[in-house]
Amino acid sequence: MTSTSGDQTPLQGRLQDLRRRLGRSTGQLPDPVRRAAREPLVRFLALGGAIFLLHGLMRPPGAAPGGELVVSEARAGALAAAFTRTWQRPPSRSELEALIEDHIRTEVLVREAQALGLDRDDTIIRRRLRQKMEFFADDQTSQGQPSDQELRAFLKAHPERFRIEPQIGFRQIFLDPQRRGEGLAADAQRLLERLNGPEPPADGASLGDPLLLQPTQVTAMPKGEVAGLFGTDFADALVKQARGRWVGPIPSGYGQHLVRVDTLEPGALPPLEQIRQQVEREWRAARSQERQQALYRQLLGKYRVSRPELPGAGPQAP
């Protein structure tokens, strides 16, 4: 139902009164001003100015940029030292001035970005702050030189990190299941009898099928690299074979192989004296992780953490 003038609400009455006053006010302006006020560009600039003014009024207390920015002699010295480490010479006066100007530029832009809240909810910045806190944990506890007893205990607790892999020298002849089909087993048997016979062929690889990019003979290769080429099961089977005799077929991801192990150097755990530097590096990394975890647990105790309930999940982690 349409309202008549007699049914106006108090709000509608106030709006009409405001329109009348604005009309009288606009009518008192000179014609050029009234025409300019109707221009889209003028309205756009007025709106932009209002937004800028509103943003300044809404800036949280203490977040306003500006103020004093001091580049101390110590900071200039640090900039010069960083330049020297990179270029193996001290900076010239003009280069140092450029370094200082770049530092000032960075500081101004960082402060303005912080004032605008651009550092909040940024994944990269949050990750970097986490890294700095973890580095802080390392700085708080100086690491002395580990004793031989500590390194031997660490080596004994983590032998898999330092064990030398078996080194395998072998030859292989590939038999393609798609080419040979059901006759592959019979072909393999005939080839084995010939290869292990009194007059083996000089080039046994020519008796098999082509296998691109894979070697037919290896002088010595770590077991892990063999596994990377032919698969873990193939590498495990090789270290179990007697040396100097063709055996098979042994499966791989490509098909079937006749193999001959020529050399096999078993894996071994070297003594500490041979790998002390590597063990010490791993020991320091482990201690660093322990300190970071201890700092995290200490800081976590300051917070009450509420985790979401996940559908079908077990009890929450502590």
Coordinates of C-alpha atoms in Angstrom, one line a residue:
M1 CA 0.0 0.0 0.0
T2 CA 1.3 3.5 -1.0
S3 CA 1.6 6.0 1.8
T4 CA 0.1 9.5 1.4
S5 CA 1.6 12.7 2.7
G6 CA -0.7 12.5 5.7
D7 CA 0.8 9.1 6.7
Q8 CA 4.4 10.2 6.8
T9 CA 6.6 8.8 9.6
P10 CA 8.8 11.1 11.6
L11 CA 11.9 9.8 9.8
Q12 CA 10.4 10.5 6.3
G13 CA 9.6 14.0 7.5
R14 CA 13.2 14.6 8.6
L15 CA 14.5 13.4 5.3
Q16 CA 12.3 15.7 3.3
D17 CA 13.3 18.6 5.5
L18 CA 17.0 17.8 4.9
R19 CA 16.4 17.7 1.1
R20 CA 14.8 21.1 1.2
R21 CA 17.7 22.6 3.2
L22 CA 20.3 21.1 0.8
G23 CA 18.4 22.4 -2.2
R24 CA 18.4 25.9 -0.7
S25 CA 22.1 25.6 0.1
T26 CA 23.0 24.4 -3.3
G27 CA 20.9 27.1 -4.9
Q28 CA 23.0 29.7 -3.1
L29 CA 26.2 28.5 -4.7
P30 CA 27.5 30.2 -7.9
D31 CA 26.6 28.4 -11.1
P32 CA 30.2 27.3 -11.9
V33 CA 30.5 25.6 -8.5
R34 CA 27.1 23.8 -9.0
R35 CA 28.2 22.6 -12.4
A36 CA 31.6 21.4 -11.1
A37 CA 29.8 19.6 -8.3
R38 CA 27.9 17.5 -10.8
E39 CA 31.1 16.4 -12.7
P40 CA 31.9 12.7 -12.1
L41 CA 35.7 13.4 -11.7
V42 CA 35.0 16.0 -8.9
R43 CA 32.7 13.5 -7.1
F44 CA 35.4 10.8 -7.5
L45 CA 38.1 13.1 -6.0
A46 CA 35.8 14.1 -3.1
L47 CA 35.1 10.4 -2.4
G48 CA 38.8 9.6 -2.4
G49 CA 39.6 12.4 0.0
A50 CA 36.9 11.3 2.3
I51 CA 38.2 7.7 2.3
F52 CA 41.8 8.9 3.0
L53 CA 40.5 11.1 5.9
L54 CA 38.5 8.2 7.3
H55 CA 41.5 5.8 7.1
G56 CA 43.6 8.3 9.1
L57 CA 40.9 8.7 11.7
M58 CA 40.6 4.9 12.0
R59 CA 44.3 4.2 12.4
P60 CA 44.9 2.5 15.8
P61 CA 46.7 4.5 18.5
G62 CA 50.4 4.0 18.4
A63 CA 50.4 2.5 14.9
A64 CA 51.0 5.8 13.1
P65 CA 54.2 5.8 11.1
G66 CA 56.7 8.6 11.2
G67 CA 58.8 9.7 14.1
E68 CA 62.5 9.5 14.5
L69 CA 64.6 7.2 12.4
V70 CA 68.2 6.9 13.6
V71 CA 70.9 5.1 11.7
S72 CA 73.6 4.6 14.4
E73 CA 77.3 4.2 13.8
A74 CA 76.9 0.6 15.0
R75 CA 74.3 0.0 12.3
A76 CA 76.4 1.5 9.6
G77 CA 79.3 -0.7 10.8
A78 CA 77.1 -3.8 10.6
L79 CA 76.1 -2.8 7.0
A80 CA 79.8 -2.3 6.1
A81 CA 80.7 -5.7 7.7
A82 CA 78.0 -7.5 5.7
F83 CA 79.3 -5.9 2.5
T84 CA 82.8 -6.9 3.3
R85 CA 81.8 -10.5 3.9
T86 CA 80.1 -10.7 0.6
W87 CA 82.6 -8.9 -1.6
Q88 CA 85.8 -9.6 0.3
R89 CA 86.6 -5.8 0.6
P90 CA 85.3 -2.9 2.5
P91 CA 82.8 -0.6 0.9
S92 CA 83.8 2.8 -0.5
R93 CA 82.2 5.9 0.9
S94 CA 79.6 6.1 -1.9
E95 CA 78.8 2.4 -1.5
L96 CA 78.4 2.8 2.2
E97 CA 76.1 5.8 1.7
A98 CA 74.0 3.7 -0.7
L99 CA 73.8 0.9 1.9
I100 CA 72.6 3.4 4.5
E101 CA 70.0 4.8 2.1
D102 CA 68.8 1.3 1.3
H103 CA 68.5 0.5 5.0
I104 CA 66.5 3.7 5.5
R105 CA 64.2 2.9 2.6
T106 CA 63.6 -0.6 4.1
E107 CA 62.9 0.8 7.5
V108 CA 60.4 3.4 6.3
L109 CA 58.5 0.9 4.1
V110 CA 58.5 -1.8 6.9
R111 CA 57.2 0.7 9.4
E112 CA 54.4 1.8 7.0
A113 CA 53.5 -1.8 6.2
Q114 CA 53.3 -2.6 9.9
A115 CA 51.1 0.5 10.5
L116 CA 48.8 -0.8 7.7
G117 CA 48.7 -4.2 9.3
L118 CA 50.3 -5.9 6.2
D119 CA 52.4 -8.1 8.5
R120 CA 49.4 -9.8 10.0
D121 CA 48.1 -13.1 8.6
D122 CA 51.0 -13.4 6.1
T123 CA 52.2 -17.0 5.8
I124 CA 55.7 -16.1 4.8
I125 CA 56.2 -13.6 7.6
R126 CA 54.8 -16.0 10.1
R127 CA 57.1 -18.7 8.9
R128 CA 60.1 -16.4 9.2
L129 CA 59.2 -15.4 12.7
R130 CA 58.9 -19.0 13.7
Q131 CA 62.4 -19.7 12.3
K132 CA 63.8 -16.7 14.2
M133 CA 62.3 -18.1 17.5
E134 CA 63.8 -21.5 16.8
F135 CA 67.2 -19.9 16.1
F136 CA 66.7 -18.0 19.3
A137 CA 66.5 -21.3 21.2
D138 CA 69.9 -22.3 19.8
D139 CA 71.4 -18.9 20.8
Q140 CA 70.2 -19.2 24.4
T141 CA 72.3 -22.4 25.1
S142 CA 75.9 -22.5 23.9
Q143 CA 77.0 -25.9 22.5
G144 CA 80.3 -27.0 23.7
Q145 CA 82.5 -29.5 22.0
P146 CA 81.0 -33.0 22.4
S147 CA 83.1 -35.7 24.0
D148 CA 84.0 -38.9 22.4
Q149 CA 81.7 -40.7 24.8
E150 CA 78.8 -38.6 23.7
L151 CA 79.5 -39.2 20.0
R152 CA 80.0 -42.9 20.4
A153 CA 76.7 -43.1 22.2
F154 CA 75.0 -41.2 19.4
L155 CA 76.6 -43.4 16.7
K156 CA 75.5 -46.5 18.5
A157 CA 71.9 -45.1 18.8
H158 CA 71.7 -44.1 15.1
P159 CA 73.8 -46.6 13.1
E160 CA 71.6 -46.4 10.1
R161 CA 72.6 -42.8 9.5
F162 CA 76.3 -43.7 9.1
R163 CA 76.4 -47.2 7.8
I164 CA 78.2 -47.6 4.5
E165 CA 76.0 -49.4 1.9
P166 CA 77.1 -52.7 0.3
Q167 CA 78.9 -52.1 -3.0
I168 CA 77.8 -54.5 -5.8
G169 CA 79.5 -55.2 -9.1
F170 CA 77.2 -57.2 -11.5
R171 CA 76.1 -57.9 -15.0
Q172 CA 72.5 -58.3 -16.1
I173 CA 70.7 -59.6 -19.2
F174 CA 67.1 -58.3 -19.7
L175 CA 64.3 -60.6 -20.8
D176 CA 61.2 -58.7 -22.0
P177 CA 58.0 -60.5 -20.8
Q178 CA 56.0 -58.8 -23.6
R179 CA 58.3 -60.0 -26.3
R180 CA 58.8 -63.5 -25.0
G181 CA 55.4 -64.2 -23.5
E182 CA 55.0 -67.7 -22.1
G183 CA 58.3 -68.9 -23.5
L184 CA 60.3 -66.6 -21.2
A185 CA 61.0 -69.3 -18.5
A186 CA 62.3 -71.8 -21.2
D187 CA 64.4 -69.0 -22.8
A188 CA 65.9 -68.1 -19.4
Q189 CA 66.8 -71.7 -18.7
R190 CA 68.5 -72.2 -22.1
L191 CA 70.5 -68.9 -21.7
L192 CA 71.6 -69.9 -18.2
E193 CA 73.0 -73.2 -19.4
R194 CA 74.9 -71.4 -22.1
L195 CA 76.2 -68.6 -19.9
N196 CA 77.4 -71.0 -17.2
G197 CA 78.7 -73.6 -19.8
P198 CA 82.3 -74.4 -20.6
E199 CA 82.3 -71.9 -23.5
P200 CA 80.2 -68.9 -22.5
P201 CA 79.6 -66.2 -25.1
A202 CA 81.9 -63.2 -24.9
D203 CA 79.0 -60.7 -25.1
G204 CA 76.2 -62.2 -23.0
A205 CA 74.2 -58.9 -23.1
S206 CA 73.6 -59.4 -26.8
L207 CA 71.6 -62.5 -26.0
G208 CA 68.9 -60.6 -24.2
D209 CA 66.4 -57.9 -25.1
P210 CA 67.1 -54.1 -25.3
L211 CA 66.6 -52.1 -22.2
L212 CA 67.2 -48.4 -22.8
L213 CA 69.2 -46.2 -20.3
Q214 CA 70.0 -49.1 -17.9
P215 CA 73.6 -50.5 -17.7
T216 CA 74.3 -54.1 -18.6
Q217 CA 77.5 -54.2 -16.5
V218 CA 78.3 -52.3 -13.3
T219 CA 81.8 -52.4 -11.7
A220 CA 80.7 -51.2 -8.2
M221 CA 77.5 -49.5 -7.2
P222 CA 76.0 -48.8 -3.8
K223 CA 73.0 -50.9 -3.1
G224 CA 70.7 -47.9 -2.8
E225 CA 71.6 -46.7 -6.3
V226 CA 70.9 -50.2 -7.6
A227 CA 67.5 -50.1 -5.9
G228 CA 66.9 -46.7 -7.6
L229 CA 67.6 -48.2 -11.0
F230 CA 66.0 -51.6 -10.8
G231 CA 63.9 -51.6 -7.6
T232 CA 64.4 -52.6 -4.0
D233 CA 63.5 -56.3 -4.5
F234 CA 66.1 -56.6 -7.3
A235 CA 68.8 -55.0 -5.1
D236 CA 67.9 -57.2 -2.1
A237 CA 68.1 -60.3 -4.3
L238 CA 71.6 -59.4 -5.6
V239 CA 73.2 -59.2 -2.2
K240 CA 72.0 -62.8 -1.5
Q241 CA 73.6 -64.3 -4.7
A242 CA 76.8 -66.2 -4.9
R243 CA 79.5 -64.5 -6.9
G244 CA 80.8 -65.6 -10.3
R245 CA 77.7 -67.5 -11.6
W246 CA 74.7 -66.5 -13.7
V247 CA 71.4 -66.9 -11.9
G248 CA 67.8 -65.9 -12.4
P249 CA 65.5 -64.8 -13.6
I250 CA 65.2 -62.0 -11.0
P251 CA 62.2 -59.6 -11.4
S252 CA 62.4 -55.8 -11.6
G253 CA 60.1 -53.1 -12.5
Y254 CA 61.0 -53.6 -16.2
G255 CA 60.7 -57.4 -16.5
Q256 CA 63.0 -60.4 -15.8
H257 CA 66.8 -60.4 -15.6
L258 CA 69.6 -63.0 -15.6
V259 CA 72.3 -61.6 -13.3
R260 CA 75.8 -62.4 -12.3
V261 CA 77.3 -60.9 -9.2
D262 CA 81.1 -60.2 -9.8
T263 CA 81.9 -58.4 -6.6
L264 CA 80.2 -57.7 -3.3
E265 CA 81.6 -55.5 -0.6
P266 CA 79.3 -55.9 2.5
G267 CA 78.0 -52.8 4.3
A268 CA 79.8 -51.8 7.4
L269 CA 79.6 -49.2 10.2
P270 CA 82.8 -47.2 10.2
P271 CA 84.6 -46.5 13.5
L272 CA 84.1 -43.0 15.0
E273 CA 87.6 -41.9 14.0
Q274 CA 86.7 -42.2 10.3
I275 CA 83.4 -40.3 10.4
R276 CA 83.8 -38.1 13.5
Q277 CA 82.9 -34.9 11.5
Q278 CA 79.7 -36.4 10.1
V279 CA 78.7 -37.8 13.5
E280 CA 79.3 -34.4 15.2
R281 CA 77.2 -32.6 12.6
E282 CA 74.3 -35.0 13.1
W283 CA 74.7 -34.8 16.9
R284 CA 74.6 -31.0 16.9
A285 CA 71.5 -31.0 14.7
A286 CA 69.8 -33.5 17.1
R287 CA 70.6 -31.3 20.1
S288 CA 69.3 -28.3 18.3
Q289 CA 66.0 -30.0 17.6
E290 CA 65.8 -31.0 21.3
R291 CA 66.3 -27.4 22.5
Q292 CA 63.7 -26.1 20.0
Q293 CA 61.2 -28.6 21.2
A294 CA 61.9 -27.8 24.9
L295 CA 61.4 -24.0 24.2
Y296 CA 58.2 -24.8 22.3
R297 CA 56.8 -26.8 25.3
Q298 CA 57.8 -24.1 27.7
L299 CA 56.1 -21.4 25.6
L300 CA 53.1 -23.6 25.0
G301 CA 52.5 -23.8 28.7
K302 CA 51.6 -20.0 28.7
Y303 CA 48.6 -20.6 26.5
R304 CA 45.2 -22.2 26.8
V305 CA 44.8 -24.0 23.5
S306 CA 41.4 -24.9 22.1
R307 CA 41.4 -27.3 19.2
P308 CA 38.5 -28.1 16.9
E309 CA 36.8 -31.5 17.2
L310 CA 37.5 -33.4 14.0
P311 CA 34.9 -35.9 12.8
G312 CA 36.0 -39.5 13.4
A313 CA 39.2 -38.4 15.2
G314 CA 40.6 -39.9 18.4
P315 CA 41.4 -38.0 21.5
Q316 CA 43.1 -34.6 21.2
A317 CA 46.8 -34.3 21.5
P318 CA 48.1 -32.7 24.7

